[in-house]
CSV table of C-alpha atoms in Angstrom, one decimal:
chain,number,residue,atom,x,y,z
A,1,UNK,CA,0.0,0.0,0.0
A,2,UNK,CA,1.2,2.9,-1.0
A,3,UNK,CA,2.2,5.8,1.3
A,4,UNK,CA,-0.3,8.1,-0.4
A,5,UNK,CA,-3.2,5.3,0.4
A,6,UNK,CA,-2.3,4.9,4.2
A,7,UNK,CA,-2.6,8.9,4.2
A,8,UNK,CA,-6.2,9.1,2.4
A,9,UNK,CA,-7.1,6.1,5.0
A,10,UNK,CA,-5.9,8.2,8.2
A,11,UNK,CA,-7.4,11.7,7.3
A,12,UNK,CA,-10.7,9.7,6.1
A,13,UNK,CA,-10.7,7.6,9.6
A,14,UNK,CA,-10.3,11.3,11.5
A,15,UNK,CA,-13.3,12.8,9.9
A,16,UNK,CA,-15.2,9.4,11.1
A,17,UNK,CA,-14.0,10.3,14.6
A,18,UNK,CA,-14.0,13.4,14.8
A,19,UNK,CA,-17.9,13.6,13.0
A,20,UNK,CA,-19.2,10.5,15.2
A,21,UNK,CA,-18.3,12.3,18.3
A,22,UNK,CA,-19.8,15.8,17.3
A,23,UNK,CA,-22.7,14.3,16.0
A,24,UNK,CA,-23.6,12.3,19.2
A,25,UNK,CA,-22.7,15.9,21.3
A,26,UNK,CA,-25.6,17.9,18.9
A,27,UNK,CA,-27.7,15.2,19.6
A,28,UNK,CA,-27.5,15.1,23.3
A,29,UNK,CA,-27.5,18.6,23.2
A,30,UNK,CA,-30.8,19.0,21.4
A,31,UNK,CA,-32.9,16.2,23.1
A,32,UNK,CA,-32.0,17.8,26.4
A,33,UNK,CA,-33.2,21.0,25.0
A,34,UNK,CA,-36.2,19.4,23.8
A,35,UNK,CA,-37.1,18.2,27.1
A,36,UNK,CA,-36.5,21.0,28.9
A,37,UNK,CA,-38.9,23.1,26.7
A,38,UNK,CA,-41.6,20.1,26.2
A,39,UNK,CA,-41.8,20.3,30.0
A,40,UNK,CA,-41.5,23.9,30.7
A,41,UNK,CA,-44.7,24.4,28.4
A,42,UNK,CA,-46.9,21.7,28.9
A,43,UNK,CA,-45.9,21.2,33.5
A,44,UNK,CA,-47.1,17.9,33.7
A,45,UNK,CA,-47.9,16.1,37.0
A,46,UNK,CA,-46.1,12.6,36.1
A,47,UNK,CA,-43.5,12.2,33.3
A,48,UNK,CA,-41.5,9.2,32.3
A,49,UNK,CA,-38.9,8.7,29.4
A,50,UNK,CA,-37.6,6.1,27.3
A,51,UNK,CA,-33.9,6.7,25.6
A,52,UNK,CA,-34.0,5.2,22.1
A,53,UNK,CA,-30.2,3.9,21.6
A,54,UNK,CA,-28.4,6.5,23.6
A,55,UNK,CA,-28.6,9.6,20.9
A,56,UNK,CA,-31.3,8.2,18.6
A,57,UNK,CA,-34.3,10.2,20.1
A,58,UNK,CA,-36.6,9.3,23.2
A,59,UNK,CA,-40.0,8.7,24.2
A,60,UNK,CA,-41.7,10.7,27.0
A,61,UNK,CA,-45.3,10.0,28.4
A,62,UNK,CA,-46.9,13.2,30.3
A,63,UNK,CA,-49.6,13.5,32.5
A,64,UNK,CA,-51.4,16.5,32.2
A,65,UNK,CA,-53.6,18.4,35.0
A,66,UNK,CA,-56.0,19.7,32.3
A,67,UNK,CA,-59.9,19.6,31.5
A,68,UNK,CA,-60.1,18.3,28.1
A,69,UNK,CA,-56.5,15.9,27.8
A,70,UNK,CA,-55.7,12.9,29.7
A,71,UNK,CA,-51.9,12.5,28.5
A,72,UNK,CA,-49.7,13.3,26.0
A,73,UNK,CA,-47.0,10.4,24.1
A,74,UNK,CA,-44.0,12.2,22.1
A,75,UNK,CA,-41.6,10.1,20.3
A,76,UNK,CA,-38.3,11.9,19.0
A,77,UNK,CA,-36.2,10.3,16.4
A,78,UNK,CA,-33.0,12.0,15.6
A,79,UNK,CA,-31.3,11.9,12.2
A,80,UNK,CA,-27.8,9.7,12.8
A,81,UNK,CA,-25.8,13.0,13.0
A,82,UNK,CA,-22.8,11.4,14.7
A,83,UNK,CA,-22.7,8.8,10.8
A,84,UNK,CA,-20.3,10.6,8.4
A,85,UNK,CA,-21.4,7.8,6.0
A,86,UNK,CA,-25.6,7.1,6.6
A,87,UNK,CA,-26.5,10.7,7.3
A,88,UNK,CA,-27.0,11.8,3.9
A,89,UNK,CA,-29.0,8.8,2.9
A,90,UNK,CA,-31.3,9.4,6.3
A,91,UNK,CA,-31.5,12.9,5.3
A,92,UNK,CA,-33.1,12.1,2.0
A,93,UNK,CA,-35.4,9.3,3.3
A,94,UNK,CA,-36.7,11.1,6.3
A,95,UNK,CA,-36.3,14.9,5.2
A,96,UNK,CA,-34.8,15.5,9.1
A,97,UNK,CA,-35.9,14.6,12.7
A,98,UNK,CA,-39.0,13.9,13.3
A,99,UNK,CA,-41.3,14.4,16.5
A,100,UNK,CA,-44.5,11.8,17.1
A,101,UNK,CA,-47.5,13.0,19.1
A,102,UNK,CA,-50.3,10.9,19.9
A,103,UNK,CA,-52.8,13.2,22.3
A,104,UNK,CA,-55.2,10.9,24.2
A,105,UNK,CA,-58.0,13.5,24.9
A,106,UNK,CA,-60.7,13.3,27.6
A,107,UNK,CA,-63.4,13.1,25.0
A,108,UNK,CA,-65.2,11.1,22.5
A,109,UNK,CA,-63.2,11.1,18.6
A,110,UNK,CA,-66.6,10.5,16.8
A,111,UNK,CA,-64.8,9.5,13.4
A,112,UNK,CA,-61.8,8.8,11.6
A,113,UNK,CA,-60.0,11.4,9.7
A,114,UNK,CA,-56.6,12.5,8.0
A,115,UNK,CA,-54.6,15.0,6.7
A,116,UNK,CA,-51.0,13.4,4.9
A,117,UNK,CA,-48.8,16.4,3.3
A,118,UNK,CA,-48.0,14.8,-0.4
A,119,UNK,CA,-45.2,12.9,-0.7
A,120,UNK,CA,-44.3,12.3,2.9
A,121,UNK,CA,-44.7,9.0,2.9
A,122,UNK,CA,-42.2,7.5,0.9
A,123,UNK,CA,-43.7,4.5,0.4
A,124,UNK,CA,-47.5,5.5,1.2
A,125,UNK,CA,-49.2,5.8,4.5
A,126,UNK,CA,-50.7,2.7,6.1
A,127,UNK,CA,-54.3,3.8,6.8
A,128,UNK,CA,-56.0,0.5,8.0
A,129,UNK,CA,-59.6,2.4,7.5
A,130,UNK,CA,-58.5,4.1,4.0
A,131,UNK,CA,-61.1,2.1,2.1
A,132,UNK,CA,-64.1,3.2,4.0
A,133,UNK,CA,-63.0,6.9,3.3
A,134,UNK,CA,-63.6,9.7,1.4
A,135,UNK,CA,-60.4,10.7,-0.2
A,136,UNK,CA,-59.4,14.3,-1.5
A,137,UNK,CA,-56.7,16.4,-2.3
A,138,UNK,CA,-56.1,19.8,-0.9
A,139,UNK,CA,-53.9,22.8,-1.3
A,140,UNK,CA,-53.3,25.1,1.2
A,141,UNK,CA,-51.2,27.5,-0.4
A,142,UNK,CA,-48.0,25.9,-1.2
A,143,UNK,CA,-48.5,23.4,0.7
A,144,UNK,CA,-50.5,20.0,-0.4
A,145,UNK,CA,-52.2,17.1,1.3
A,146,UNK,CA,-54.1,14.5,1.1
A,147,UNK,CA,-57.5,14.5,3.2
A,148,UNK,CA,-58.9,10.9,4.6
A,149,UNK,CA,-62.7,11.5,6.1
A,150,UNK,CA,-66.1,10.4,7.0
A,151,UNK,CA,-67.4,13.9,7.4
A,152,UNK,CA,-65.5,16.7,5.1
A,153,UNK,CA,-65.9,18.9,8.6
A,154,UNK,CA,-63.6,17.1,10.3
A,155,UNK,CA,-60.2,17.5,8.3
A,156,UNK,CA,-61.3,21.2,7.5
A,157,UNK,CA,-61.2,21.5,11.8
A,158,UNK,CA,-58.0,19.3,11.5
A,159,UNK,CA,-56.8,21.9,9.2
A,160,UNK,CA,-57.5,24.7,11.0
A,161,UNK,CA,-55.9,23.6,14.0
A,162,UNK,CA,-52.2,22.9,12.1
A,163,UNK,CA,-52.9,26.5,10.8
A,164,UNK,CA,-53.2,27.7,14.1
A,165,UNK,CA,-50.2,25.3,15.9
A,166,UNK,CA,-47.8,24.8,13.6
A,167,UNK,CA,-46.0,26.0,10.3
A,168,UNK,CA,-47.5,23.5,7.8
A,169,UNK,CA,-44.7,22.7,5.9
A,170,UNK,CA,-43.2,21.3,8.5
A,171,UNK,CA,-46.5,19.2,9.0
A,172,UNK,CA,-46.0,15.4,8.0
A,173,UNK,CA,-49.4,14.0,9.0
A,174,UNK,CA,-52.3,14.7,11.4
A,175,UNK,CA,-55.4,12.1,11.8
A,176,UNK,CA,-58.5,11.7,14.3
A,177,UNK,CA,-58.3,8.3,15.3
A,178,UNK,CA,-61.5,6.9,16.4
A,179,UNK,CA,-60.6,3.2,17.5
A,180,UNK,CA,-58.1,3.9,20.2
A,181,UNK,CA,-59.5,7.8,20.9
A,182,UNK,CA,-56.4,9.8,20.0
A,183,UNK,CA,-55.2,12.6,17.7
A,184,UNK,CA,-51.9,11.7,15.8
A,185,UNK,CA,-49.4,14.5,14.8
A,186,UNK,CA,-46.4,14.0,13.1
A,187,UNK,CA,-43.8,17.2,12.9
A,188,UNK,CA,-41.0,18.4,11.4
A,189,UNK,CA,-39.2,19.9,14.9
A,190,UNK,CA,-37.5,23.2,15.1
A,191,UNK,CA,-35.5,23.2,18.8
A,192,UNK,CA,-36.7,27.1,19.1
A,193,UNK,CA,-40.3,26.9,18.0
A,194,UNK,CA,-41.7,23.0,18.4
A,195,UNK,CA,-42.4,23.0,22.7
A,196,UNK,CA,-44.4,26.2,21.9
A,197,UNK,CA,-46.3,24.9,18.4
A,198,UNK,CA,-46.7,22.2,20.7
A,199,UNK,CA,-48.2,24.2,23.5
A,200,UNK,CA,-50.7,26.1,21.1
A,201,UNK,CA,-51.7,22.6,19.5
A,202,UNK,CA,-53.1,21.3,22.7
A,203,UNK,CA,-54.8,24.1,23.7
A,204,UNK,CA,-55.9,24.8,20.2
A,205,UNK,CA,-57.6,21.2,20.2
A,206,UNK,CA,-60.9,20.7,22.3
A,207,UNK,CA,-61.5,24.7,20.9
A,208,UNK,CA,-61.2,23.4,17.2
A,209,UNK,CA,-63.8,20.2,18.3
A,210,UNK,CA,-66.0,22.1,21.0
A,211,UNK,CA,-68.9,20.6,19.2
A,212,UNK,CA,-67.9,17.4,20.6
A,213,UNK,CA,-69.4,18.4,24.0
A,214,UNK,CA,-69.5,15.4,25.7
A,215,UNK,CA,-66.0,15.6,28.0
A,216,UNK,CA,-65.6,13.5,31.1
A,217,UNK,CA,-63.3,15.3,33.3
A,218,UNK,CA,-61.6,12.9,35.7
């Protein structure tokens, strides 16, 4: 092996080093501030957290003390920052971190419903209810989805709440789930804006469905 070889391998196995060990530091960095913020905003009573592979992402499970909302489940997946070689392919695939909600509200979800933007699934969502559903395209200025429903009403309210919690574009899908009673969200996070979207989301919810009136506070 030439001398010129063994050089390429020893500068190519430093950027592996050096870009594993500052990609595992931003990560850690930015869960942390994630959790500070998710709990600063939403002061839950109980909280619990599941680490996904050290750096990966978490879960977290909260407990809210509020009238309409039971709990709240977020799962954050990270891109592999701290892979030199896999984070451009993860990057393409995934389009960035992602952040899972799944409210479980202190109400009845009458129906099933669903807004998916175009294109985020790379492979097509897995709706298990998609052939007893309406199905629609809509365009909401630049952005477009595709709208699931029983009643048109009730991704024109699911609409209206992303308008008024989040910037759509960074809105990957959003459904009213009527089997196991929750509302589904799937974001796009931004460390300095998500914990607030967030915030606005949940108390943007039971005002988007008030005329689902029948809560049972606990």
């Amino acid at each position: 092996m030439s001398s010129t070889l063994v050089i390429i391998f020893l500068v190519f196995g430093g950027v592996l080093a050096l870009q594993f060990y500052k990609g595992r530091k931003l990560n850690a960095m930015l869960m942390v501030h994630y959790i500070r913020g998710f709990e600063n905003v939403l002061k839950p009573k109980d909280k619990d957290y599941i680490y996904l592979g050290g750096t990966v992402g978490f879960k977290a499970r909260y407990q809210l003390q509020n009238k309409f909302i039971r709990d709240v489940d977020l799962t954050l997946t990270m891109l592999p920052r701290q892979s030199f070689l896999w984070l451009p392919f993860s990057y393409v695939m995934r389009g960035g971190d992602r952040l899972y909600i799944v409210v479980s509200p202190k109400f009845r979800v009458r129906r099933d419903a669903h807004l998916i933007r175009r294109m985020f699934h790379r492979f097509g969502a897995k709706i298990k209810e998609e052939k007893d559903l309406n199905k629609e395209n809509l365009k909401v200025n630049d952005t477009e989805f595709i709208a699931l429903y029983k009643e048109k009403s009730d991704v024109l309210n699911l609409l209206k709440l992303l308008e008024n919690s989040f910037d759509l574009k960074r809105v990957g899908q959003v459904s009213l789930n009527f089997e196991n009673n929750t509302i589904y969200c799937i974001v796009k996070p931004d460390p300095q804006k998500t914990p607030r979207e967030l915030e606005k989301f949940l108390e943007n919810l039971p005002k988007t469905f008030e005329n689902w009136t029948y809560f049972s506070e606990e």
